[in-house]
Amino acid sequence: MNQYLDVKPEVAEAIANGKPVVALESTIISHGMPYPQNVETALNVERIIREAGAVPATIAIIGGRLKAGLTPEEIEYFGKKGTAIAKASRRDLAVLCSRGEDGATTVTTTMMIAYMAGIRLFATGGIGGVHRGAETTMDISADLEELAKTPVMVVCAGAKAILDLKLTLEYLETHGVPVIGYGTEELPAFYSRKSGLGVDYRMDTPQEIAAAFKAQNDLGLGGGMLVTNPIPEEYSMDPEVIGKAIDEAIAEMDKLGIHGKECTPFLLAKIKDITGGDSLDSNIQLVYNNARLAAEIAAAYCKM
Ligand code: PSU
Ligand code: MN
């Protein structure tokens, strides 16, 4: 076992006994949503995963320790401290561990720590990707590299149109990451169900998805798989309304000269303000929906 890793006893027990476990990220808590909705959402997500028969493992870095599984008090601490916690990507892990500091794990670092702990399934809202204008900024999320490298399945609601979705799909294809649509041929665009772009494979059951992931692991291909799960119809947003909000948020970001790891948190907060909080409600609901599906896939995967 990695000397920097602490696996919560409940999680360790589930892994040892071949029971389903679902990893969850902490950047979505500290940087993705405001307090107190972030804490409420994180605790609800854990409850939903339990109700679906799996064990939740929210992942974070606390005092330089890589944590696979948090207590409710630790979740509250992350939610309250918010953006004062460092957003931790792959490049930050070593320094946070050596200095004994806290870090909020993104999709990238959550995949890494989940894999170290023996967890194969991970649910979140949206992933990072190729940003619009990446041809000049070179802003491509480390999430894509990690998907190429680490054998963890990520269940998300597609990606926000703050990204260039077409280039994001191209990047994933180049790096050999299968993109699966759950009950859809079309890549969902986070707040709305459609993007006009196709996924690689449509699958209609958790069993089918688990079987594909098992084959990928059995073949020793390495790398993850991306499952995209459309937001439930009743919570999806008008693509025109959300599209306008995104364009406005990006224009503001460019005007302020915001760059690097601040981009995604800035855009998420700005979009929430512009939509008067509507986007936050949708965001919360799609995370619940993904948690449920990930627990079902984890259960199917454990039976194989
Ligand atoms: N996209 C969202 N919500 C999020 C994030 C992305 O819709 O909370 C977070 C995730 O933690 C993701 C990270 O891994 O932002 C990507 O950041 P960057 O673009 O700096 O790689
Ligand atoms: Mn970036």
mmCIF file of C-alpha atoms and ligand atoms in Angstrom:
data_model
loop_
_atom_site.group_PDB
_atom_site.id
_atom_site.type_symbol
_atom_site.label_atom_id
_atom_site.label_comp_id
_atom_site.label_asym_id
_atom_site.label_seq_id
_atom_site.Cartn_x
_atom_site.Cartn_y
_atom_site.Cartn_z
ATOM 1 C CA MET A 1 0.000 0.000 0.000
ATOM 2 C CA ASN A 2 1.197 3.477 -0.862
ATOM 3 C CA GLN A 3 2.763 5.151 2.207
ATOM 4 C CA TYR A 4 0.849 8.400 1.604
ATOM 5 C CA LEU A 5 -2.543 6.730 1.203
ATOM 6 C CA ASP A 6 -5.275 6.362 3.859
ATOM 7 C CA VAL A 7 -8.220 4.190 2.868
ATOM 8 C CA LYS A 8 -11.272 4.660 5.098
ATOM 9 C CA PRO A 9 -11.977 1.328 6.899
ATOM 10 C CA GLU A 10 -15.469 0.964 5.396
ATOM 11 C CA VAL A 11 -13.993 1.432 1.911
ATOM 12 C CA ALA A 12 -11.069 -0.933 2.536
ATOM 13 C CA GLU A 13 -13.467 -3.594 3.780
ATOM 14 C CA ALA A 14 -15.678 -3.276 0.693
ATOM 15 C CA ILE A 15 -12.675 -3.512 -1.651
ATOM 16 C CA ALA A 16 -11.255 -6.544 0.186
ATOM 17 C CA ASN A 17 -14.626 -8.319 -0.072
ATOM 18 C CA GLY A 18 -15.237 -7.496 -3.732
ATOM 19 C CA LYS A 19 -18.167 -5.185 -2.956
ATOM 20 C CA PRO A 20 -18.975 -2.225 -5.243
ATOM 21 C CA VAL A 21 -17.280 1.085 -4.427
ATOM 22 C CA VAL A 22 -17.730 4.433 -6.184
ATOM 23 C CA ALA A 23 -15.144 7.231 -5.934
ATOM 24 C CA LEU A 24 -16.179 10.900 -5.835
ATOM 25 C CA GLU A 25 -14.068 14.024 -6.325
ATOM 26 C CA SER A 26 -13.581 16.935 -3.923
ATOM 27 C CA THR A 27 -12.902 19.831 -6.338
ATOM 28 C CA ILE A 28 -16.577 19.730 -7.241
ATOM 29 C CA ILE A 29 -17.228 20.433 -3.518
ATOM 30 C CA SER A 30 -14.621 23.152 -2.907
ATOM 31 C CA HIS A 31 -14.462 24.841 -6.320
ATOM 32 C CA GLY A 32 -17.521 23.616 -8.233
ATOM 33 C CA MET A 33 -20.390 24.761 -6.009
ATOM 34 C CA PRO A 34 -20.997 27.353 -3.283
ATOM 35 C CA TYR A 35 -21.366 26.576 0.433
ATOM 36 C CA PRO A 36 -23.637 25.164 1.860
ATOM 37 C CA GLN A 37 -25.159 23.529 -1.252
ATOM 38 C CA ASN A 38 -21.797 21.870 -1.926
ATOM 39 C CA VAL A 39 -21.795 19.991 1.396
ATOM 40 C CA GLU A 40 -25.462 19.087 1.128
ATOM 41 C CA THR A 41 -24.889 17.749 -2.398
ATOM 42 C CA ALA A 42 -21.782 15.781 -1.419
ATOM 43 C CA LEU A 43 -23.604 14.102 1.465
ATOM 44 C CA ASN A 44 -26.653 13.351 -0.701
ATOM 45 C CA VAL A 45 -24.433 11.804 -3.371
ATOM 46 C CA GLU A 46 -22.944 9.471 -0.767
ATOM 47 C CA ARG A 47 -26.452 8.533 0.407
ATOM 48 C CA ILE A 48 -27.627 7.829 -3.164
ATOM 49 C CA ILE A 49 -24.638 5.530 -3.735
ATOM 50 C CA ARG A 50 -25.391 3.632 -0.538
ATOM 51 C CA GLU A 51 -29.060 3.289 -1.483
ATOM 52 C CA ALA A 52 -27.948 1.766 -4.774
ATOM 53 C CA GLY A 53 -25.947 -0.843 -2.824
ATOM 54 C CA ALA A 54 -22.405 0.525 -3.216
ATOM 55 C CA VAL A 55 -19.943 2.195 -0.829
ATOM 56 C CA PRO A 56 -19.030 5.854 -1.557
ATOM 57 C CA ALA A 57 -15.413 7.035 -1.304
ATOM 58 C CA THR A 58 -15.053 10.793 -1.552
ATOM 59 C CA ILE A 59 -11.421 11.517 -2.341
ATOM 60 C CA ALA A 60 -9.270 14.437 -1.168
ATOM 61 C CA ILE A 61 -5.847 15.342 0.223
ATOM 62 C CA ILE A 62 -5.798 16.319 3.894
ATOM 63 C CA GLY A 63 -2.608 17.330 5.659
ATOM 64 C CA GLY A 64 -0.546 15.710 2.909
ATOM 65 C CA ARG A 65 -2.403 12.373 3.183
ATOM 66 C CA LEU A 66 -4.206 10.949 0.145
ATOM 67 C CA LYS A 67 -7.658 10.077 1.462
ATOM 68 C CA ALA A 68 -9.879 7.443 -0.176
ATOM 69 C CA GLY A 69 -13.101 7.999 1.759
ATOM 70 C CA LEU A 70 -13.964 11.026 3.882
ATOM 71 C CA THR A 71 -16.037 11.396 7.047
ATOM 72 C CA PRO A 72 -19.046 13.779 6.981
ATOM 73 C CA GLU A 73 -16.963 16.192 9.116
ATOM 74 C CA GLU A 74 -14.173 16.167 6.534
ATOM 75 C CA ILE A 75 -16.703 16.850 3.763
ATOM 76 C CA GLU A 76 -18.050 19.791 5.774
ATOM 77 C CA TYR A 77 -14.468 21.092 6.230
ATOM 78 C CA PHE A 78 -13.831 20.985 2.478
ATOM 79 C CA GLY A 79 -17.121 22.647 1.650
ATOM 80 C CA LYS A 80 -16.605 25.454 4.137
ATOM 81 C CA LYS A 81 -12.979 26.141 3.208
ATOM 82 C CA GLY A 82 -13.981 26.198 -0.480
ATOM 83 C CA THR A 83 -11.578 27.817 -2.912
ATOM 84 C CA ALA A 84 -9.096 28.504 -0.084
ATOM 85 C CA ILE A 85 -8.101 24.865 -0.586
ATOM 86 C CA ALA A 86 -5.581 24.266 -3.369
ATOM 87 C CA LYS A 87 -7.041 22.687 -6.488
ATOM 88 C CA ALA A 88 -4.789 19.677 -6.906
ATOM 89 C CA SER A 89 -3.871 18.278 -10.298
ATOM 90 C CA ARG A 90 -1.251 15.592 -11.058
ATOM 91 C CA ARG A 91 1.601 18.122 -10.926
ATOM 92 C CA ASP A 92 0.609 19.179 -7.363
ATOM 93 C CA LEU A 93 0.466 15.774 -5.630
ATOM 94 C CA ALA A 94 4.125 15.418 -4.667
ATOM 95 C CA VAL A 95 4.479 18.924 -3.227
ATOM 96 C CA LEU A 96 1.197 18.716 -1.269
ATOM 97 C CA CYS A 97 2.316 15.387 0.217
ATOM 98 C CA SER A 98 5.823 16.587 1.071
ATOM 99 C CA ARG A 99 4.521 19.798 2.660
ATOM 100 C CA GLY A 100 1.636 18.118 4.465
ATOM 101 C CA GLU A 101 -0.983 20.382 2.894
ATOM 102 C CA ASP A 102 -4.641 20.006 1.852
ATOM 103 C CA GLY A 103 -5.727 19.588 -1.747
ATOM 104 C CA ALA A 104 -9.051 19.328 -3.538
ATOM 105 C CA THR A 105 -8.848 16.509 -6.054
ATOM 106 C CA THR A 106 -9.938 17.091 -9.641
ATOM 107 C CA VAL A 107 -11.007 14.302 -11.987
ATOM 108 C CA THR A 108 -7.296 13.693 -12.634
ATOM 109 C CA THR A 109 -6.155 13.243 -9.034
ATOM 110 C CA THR A 110 -9.356 11.481 -7.989
ATOM 111 C CA MET A 111 -8.695 8.868 -10.700
ATOM 112 C CA MET A 112 -5.096 8.500 -9.512
ATOM 113 C CA ILE A 113 -5.959 8.054 -5.843
ATOM 114 C CA ALA A 114 -8.952 5.802 -6.612
ATOM 115 C CA TYR A 115 -6.665 3.544 -8.624
ATOM 116 C CA MET A 116 -4.041 3.449 -5.849
ATOM 117 C CA ALA A 117 -6.799 2.374 -3.423
ATOM 118 C CA GLY A 118 -8.200 -0.302 -5.771
ATOM 119 C CA ILE A 119 -11.380 1.544 -6.829
ATOM 120 C CA ARG A 120 -12.386 1.288 -10.489
ATOM 121 C CA LEU A 121 -15.564 3.395 -10.711
ATOM 122 C CA PHE A 122 -15.836 7.161 -10.305
ATOM 123 C CA ALA A 123 -18.854 9.464 -10.607
ATOM 124 C CA THR A 124 -18.747 13.222 -11.128
ATOM 125 C CA GLY A 125 -20.545 16.072 -12.905
ATOM 126 C CA GLY A 126 -18.398 17.110 -15.832
ATOM 127 C CA ILE A 127 -14.800 16.525 -16.877
ATOM 128 C CA GLY A 128 -12.216 19.029 -17.983
ATOM 129 C CA GLY A 129 -11.249 19.009 -21.663
ATOM 130 C CA VAL A 130 -9.851 21.052 -24.521
ATOM 131 C CA HIS A 131 -10.781 24.673 -23.864
ATOM 132 C CA ARG A 132 -12.110 26.937 -26.573
ATOM 133 C CA GLY A 133 -9.134 28.787 -28.027
ATOM 134 C CA ALA A 134 -6.730 26.007 -27.032
ATOM 135 C CA GLU A 135 -4.936 26.449 -30.359
ATOM 136 C CA THR A 136 -3.359 29.569 -28.851
ATOM 137 C CA THR A 137 -3.655 29.069 -25.056
ATOM 138 C CA MET A 138 -2.749 25.333 -25.063
ATOM 139 C CA ASP A 139 -5.281 24.961 -22.229
ATOM 140 C CA ILE A 140 -6.081 21.258 -22.294
ATOM 141 C CA SER A 141 -7.193 19.717 -19.008
ATOM 142 C CA ALA A 142 -4.959 17.096 -17.425
ATOM 143 C CA ASP A 143 -8.196 15.092 -17.024
ATOM 144 C CA LEU A 144 -7.840 13.916 -20.632
ATOM 145 C CA GLU A 145 -4.279 12.666 -20.118
ATOM 146 C CA GLU A 146 -5.341 10.826 -16.996
ATOM 147 C CA LEU A 147 -8.216 9.145 -18.816
ATOM 148 C CA ALA A 148 -5.642 7.946 -21.327
ATOM 149 C CA LYS A 149 -3.396 6.556 -18.607
ATOM 150 C CA THR A 150 -5.325 5.329 -15.569
ATOM 151 C CA PRO A 151 -7.759 2.381 -15.655
ATOM 152 C CA VAL A 152 -10.697 4.015 -13.885
ATOM 153 C CA MET A 153 -14.142 4.441 -15.425
ATOM 154 C CA VAL A 154 -15.505 7.979 -15.131
ATOM 155 C CA VAL A 155 -19.270 8.544 -15.236
ATOM 156 C CA CYS A 156 -20.148 12.148 -16.115
ATOM 157 C CA ALA A 157 -22.861 14.188 -17.849
ATOM 158 C CA GLY A 158 -20.615 14.969 -20.806
ATOM 159 C CA ALA A 159 -18.728 18.239 -20.747
ATOM 160 C CA LYS A 160 -19.782 21.856 -20.561
ATOM 161 C CA ALA A 161 -19.668 23.993 -23.647
ATOM 162 C CA ILE A 162 -17.053 26.131 -21.840
ATOM 163 C CA LEU A 163 -14.937 23.576 -23.664
ATOM 164 C CA ASP A 164 -14.493 22.897 -27.333
ATOM 165 C CA LEU A 165 -16.432 19.625 -27.305
ATOM 166 C CA LYS A 166 -15.392 18.620 -30.799
ATOM 167 C CA LEU A 167 -11.682 18.982 -30.029
ATOM 168 C CA THR A 168 -12.191 17.226 -26.693
ATOM 169 C CA LEU A 169 -13.587 14.186 -28.529
ATOM 170 C CA GLU A 170 -10.703 14.296 -31.023
ATOM 171 C CA TYR A 171 -8.196 14.327 -28.183
ATOM 172 C CA LEU A 172 -9.864 11.359 -26.473
ATOM 173 C CA GLU A 173 -9.872 9.425 -29.720
ATOM 174 C CA THR A 174 -6.166 10.075 -30.325
ATOM 175 C CA HIS A 175 -5.379 8.861 -26.808
ATOM 176 C CA GLY A 176 -7.525 5.747 -27.080
ATOM 177 C CA VAL A 177 -10.276 6.589 -24.600
ATOM 178 C CA PRO A 178 -13.667 5.046 -25.471
ATOM 179 C CA VAL A 179 -16.591 7.454 -25.039
ATOM 180 C CA ILE A 180 -19.852 5.703 -24.224
ATOM 181 C CA GLY A 181 -23.314 7.265 -24.318
ATOM 182 C CA TYR A 182 -25.748 5.834 -21.785
ATOM 183 C CA GLY A 183 -28.987 5.417 -23.703
ATOM 184 C CA THR A 184 -27.851 7.927 -26.318
ATOM 185 C CA GLU A 185 -25.848 8.208 -29.533
ATOM 186 C CA GLU A 186 -25.156 11.855 -28.863
ATOM 187 C CA LEU A 187 -22.605 13.368 -26.490
ATOM 188 C CA PRO A 188 -24.544 15.130 -23.716
ATOM 189 C CA ALA A 189 -23.509 18.740 -23.055
ATOM 190 C CA PHE A 190 -23.798 18.731 -19.265
ATOM 191 C CA TYR A 191 -26.709 21.200 -18.737
ATOM 192 C CA SER A 192 -28.514 19.912 -21.801
ATOM 193 C CA ARG A 193 -28.930 16.471 -23.303
ATOM 194 C CA LYS A 194 -27.571 17.142 -26.749
ATOM 195 C CA SER A 195 -24.413 18.571 -28.309
ATOM 196 C CA GLY A 196 -24.803 17.635 -31.969
ATOM 197 C CA LEU A 197 -21.720 15.384 -31.652
ATOM 198 C CA GLY A 198 -21.685 11.597 -31.623
ATOM 199 C CA VAL A 199 -20.285 9.293 -28.951
ATOM 200 C CA ASP A 200 -18.259 6.186 -29.892
ATOM 201 C CA TYR A 201 -20.744 3.641 -28.560
ATOM 202 C CA ARG A 202 -24.292 3.714 -27.298
ATOM 203 C CA MET A 203 -24.986 1.334 -24.405
ATOM 204 C CA ASP A 204 -28.344 0.855 -22.703
ATOM 205 C CA THR A 205 -27.584 -1.136 -19.557
ATOM 206 C CA PRO A 206 -25.069 -0.936 -16.689
ATOM 207 C CA GLN A 207 -24.200 -4.596 -17.408
ATOM 208 C CA GLU A 208 -23.176 -3.805 -20.978
ATOM 209 C CA ILE A 209 -20.969 -0.952 -19.775
ATOM 210 C CA ALA A 210 -19.377 -3.084 -17.046
ATOM 211 C CA ALA A 211 -18.636 -5.837 -19.584
ATOM 212 C CA ALA A 212 -16.854 -3.392 -21.895
ATOM 213 C CA PHE A 213 -14.723 -2.080 -19.028
ATOM 214 C CA LYS A 214 -13.906 -5.617 -17.938
ATOM 215 C CA ALA A 215 -12.744 -6.466 -21.458
ATOM 216 C CA GLN A 216 -10.586 -3.332 -21.547
ATOM 217 C CA ASN A 217 -8.931 -4.323 -18.261
ATOM 218 C CA ASP A 218 -8.595 -8.000 -19.221
ATOM 219 C CA LEU A 219 -6.928 -6.972 -22.448
ATOM 220 C CA GLY A 220 -4.438 -4.971 -20.413
ATOM 221 C CA LEU A 221 -5.060 -1.894 -22.522
ATOM 222 C CA GLY A 222 -4.630 0.485 -19.610
ATOM 223 C CA GLY A 223 -6.434 3.771 -19.554
ATOM 224 C CA GLY A 224 -9.945 4.681 -18.534
ATOM 225 C CA MET A 225 -13.338 4.800 -20.123
ATOM 226 C CA LEU A 226 -15.702 7.730 -20.220
ATOM 227 C CA VAL A 227 -19.416 7.123 -19.692
ATOM 228 C CA THR A 228 -21.583 10.096 -20.583
ATOM 229 C CA ASN A 229 -25.019 10.138 -18.987
ATOM 230 C CA PRO A 230 -27.504 12.773 -20.172
ATOM 231 C CA ILE A 231 -29.062 15.029 -17.530
ATOM 232 C CA PRO A 232 -32.671 13.927 -16.805
ATOM 233 C CA GLU A 233 -35.107 15.710 -19.148
ATOM 234 C CA GLU A 234 -36.961 17.532 -16.328
ATOM 235 C CA TYR A 235 -33.757 19.235 -15.124
ATOM 236 C CA SER A 236 -32.139 20.004 -18.476
ATOM 237 C CA MET A 237 -31.696 23.641 -19.506
ATOM 238 C CA ASP A 238 -32.617 25.459 -22.690
ATOM 239 C CA PRO A 239 -29.443 25.149 -24.836
ATOM 240 C CA GLU A 240 -29.875 28.714 -26.075
ATOM 241 C CA VAL A 241 -30.085 30.219 -22.574
ATOM 242 C CA ILE A 242 -27.111 28.268 -21.285
ATOM 243 C CA GLY A 243 -25.137 28.853 -24.501
ATOM 244 C CA LYS A 244 -25.510 32.621 -24.074
ATOM 245 C CA ALA A 245 -24.462 32.447 -20.423
ATOM 246 C CA ILE A 246 -21.358 30.478 -21.375
ATOM 247 C CA ASP A 247 -20.386 32.945 -24.125
ATOM 248 C CA GLU A 248 -20.808 35.834 -21.695
ATOM 249 C CA ALA A 249 -18.750 34.091 -19.005
ATOM 250 C CA ILE A 250 -15.909 33.351 -21.440
ATOM 251 C CA ALA A 251 -15.878 36.963 -22.688
ATOM 252 C CA GLU A 252 -15.617 38.169 -19.073
ATOM 253 C CA MET A 253 -12.817 35.686 -18.346
ATOM 254 C CA ASP A 254 -10.824 36.876 -21.367
ATOM 255 C CA LYS A 255 -11.375 40.515 -20.394
ATOM 256 C CA LEU A 256 -10.051 39.862 -16.881
ATOM 257 C CA GLY A 257 -7.088 37.896 -18.252
ATOM 258 C CA ILE A 258 -7.911 34.845 -16.137
ATOM 259 C CA HIS A 259 -5.913 31.772 -17.143
ATOM 260 C CA GLY A 260 -4.556 28.414 -16.008
ATOM 261 C CA LYS A 261 -6.282 26.470 -13.279
ATOM 262 C CA GLU A 262 -8.506 29.442 -12.342
ATOM 263 C CA CYS A 263 -10.417 29.207 -15.655
ATOM 264 C CA THR A 264 -12.799 26.354 -14.876
ATOM 265 C CA PRO A 265 -13.802 27.515 -11.344
ATOM 266 C CA PHE A 266 -14.268 31.089 -12.623
ATOM 267 C CA LEU A 267 -16.522 29.981 -15.471
ATOM 268 C CA LEU A 268 -18.623 27.689 -13.235
ATOM 269 C CA ALA A 269 -19.270 30.490 -10.710
ATOM 270 C CA LYS A 270 -19.958 33.065 -13.427
ATOM 271 C CA ILE A 271 -22.447 30.829 -15.246
ATOM 272 C CA LYS A 272 -24.290 30.254 -11.988
ATOM 273 C CA ASP A 273 -24.552 34.029 -11.421
ATOM 274 C CA ILE A 274 -25.705 34.755 -14.970
ATOM 275 C CA THR A 275 -28.415 32.066 -14.851
ATOM 276 C CA GLY A 276 -29.595 33.242 -11.416
ATOM 277 C CA GLY A 277 -28.749 29.905 -9.825
ATOM 278 C CA ASP A 278 -30.696 27.760 -12.327
ATOM 279 C CA SER A 279 -27.483 26.149 -13.531
ATOM 280 C CA LEU A 280 -26.644 25.088 -9.966
ATOM 281 C CA ASP A 281 -29.937 23.200 -9.601
ATOM 282 C CA SER A 282 -29.289 21.352 -12.864
ATOM 283 C CA ASN A 283 -25.692 20.687 -11.843
ATOM 284 C CA ILE A 284 -26.781 19.070 -8.562
ATOM 285 C CA GLN A 285 -29.392 16.870 -10.210
ATOM 286 C CA LEU A 286 -27.054 15.565 -12.899
ATOM 287 C CA VAL A 287 -24.488 14.599 -10.260
ATOM 288 C CA TYR A 288 -27.160 12.546 -8.442
ATOM 289 C CA ASN A 289 -28.089 10.888 -11.699
ATOM 290 C CA ASN A 290 -24.446 9.981 -12.395
ATOM 291 C CA ALA A 291 -23.884 8.649 -8.872
ATOM 292 C CA ARG A 292 -26.822 6.254 -9.291
ATOM 293 C CA LEU A 293 -25.569 4.969 -12.649
ATOM 294 C CA ALA A 294 -21.988 4.559 -11.394
ATOM 295 C CA ALA A 295 -23.230 2.494 -8.425
ATOM 296 C CA GLU A 296 -25.195 0.253 -10.801
ATOM 297 C CA ILE A 297 -22.168 -0.218 -13.072
ATOM 298 C CA ALA A 298 -19.954 -0.924 -10.045
ATOM 299 C CA ALA A 299 -22.406 -3.581 -8.839
ATOM 300 C CA ALA A 300 -22.478 -5.207 -12.293
ATOM 301 C CA TYR A 301 -18.667 -5.037 -12.542
ATOM 302 C CA CYS A 302 -18.236 -6.791 -9.187
ATOM 303 C CA LYS A 303 -20.363 -9.721 -10.376
ATOM 304 C CA MET A 304 -18.144 -10.384 -13.410
HETATM 305 N N1 PSU B 1 -16.223 20.739 -14.957
HETATM 306 C C1 PSU B 1 -17.395 20.862 -14.310
HETATM 307 N N2 PSU B 1 -17.396 20.898 -12.956
HETATM 308 C C2 PSU B 1 -16.252 20.801 -12.225
HETATM 309 C C3 PSU B 1 -15.018 20.662 -12.927
HETATM 310 C C4 PSU B 1 -15.056 20.630 -14.280
HETATM 311 O O1 PSU B 1 -18.417 20.940 -14.952
HETATM 312 O O2 PSU B 1 -16.297 20.860 -10.980
HETATM 313 C C5 PSU B 1 -13.740 20.501 -12.146
HETATM 314 C C6 PSU B 1 -13.343 19.019 -12.047
HETATM 315 O O3 PSU B 1 -12.692 18.803 -10.819
HETATM 316 C C7 PSU B 1 -12.364 18.857 -13.190
HETATM 317 C C8 PSU B 1 -11.650 20.192 -13.137
HETATM 318 O O4 PSU B 1 -11.478 17.785 -13.032
HETATM 319 O O5 PSU B 1 -12.670 21.139 -12.845
HETATM 320 C C9 PSU B 1 -10.947 20.524 -14.423
HETATM 321 O O6 PSU B 1 -10.173 21.659 -14.234
HETATM 322 P P1 PSU B 1 -9.139 22.135 -15.388
HETATM 323 O O7 PSU B 1 -10.013 22.592 -16.512
HETATM 324 O O8 PSU B 1 -8.374 23.247 -14.729
HETATM 325 O O9 PSU B 1 -8.313 20.945 -15.715
HETATM 326 MN MN MN B 2 -6.524 24.059 -17.711
#
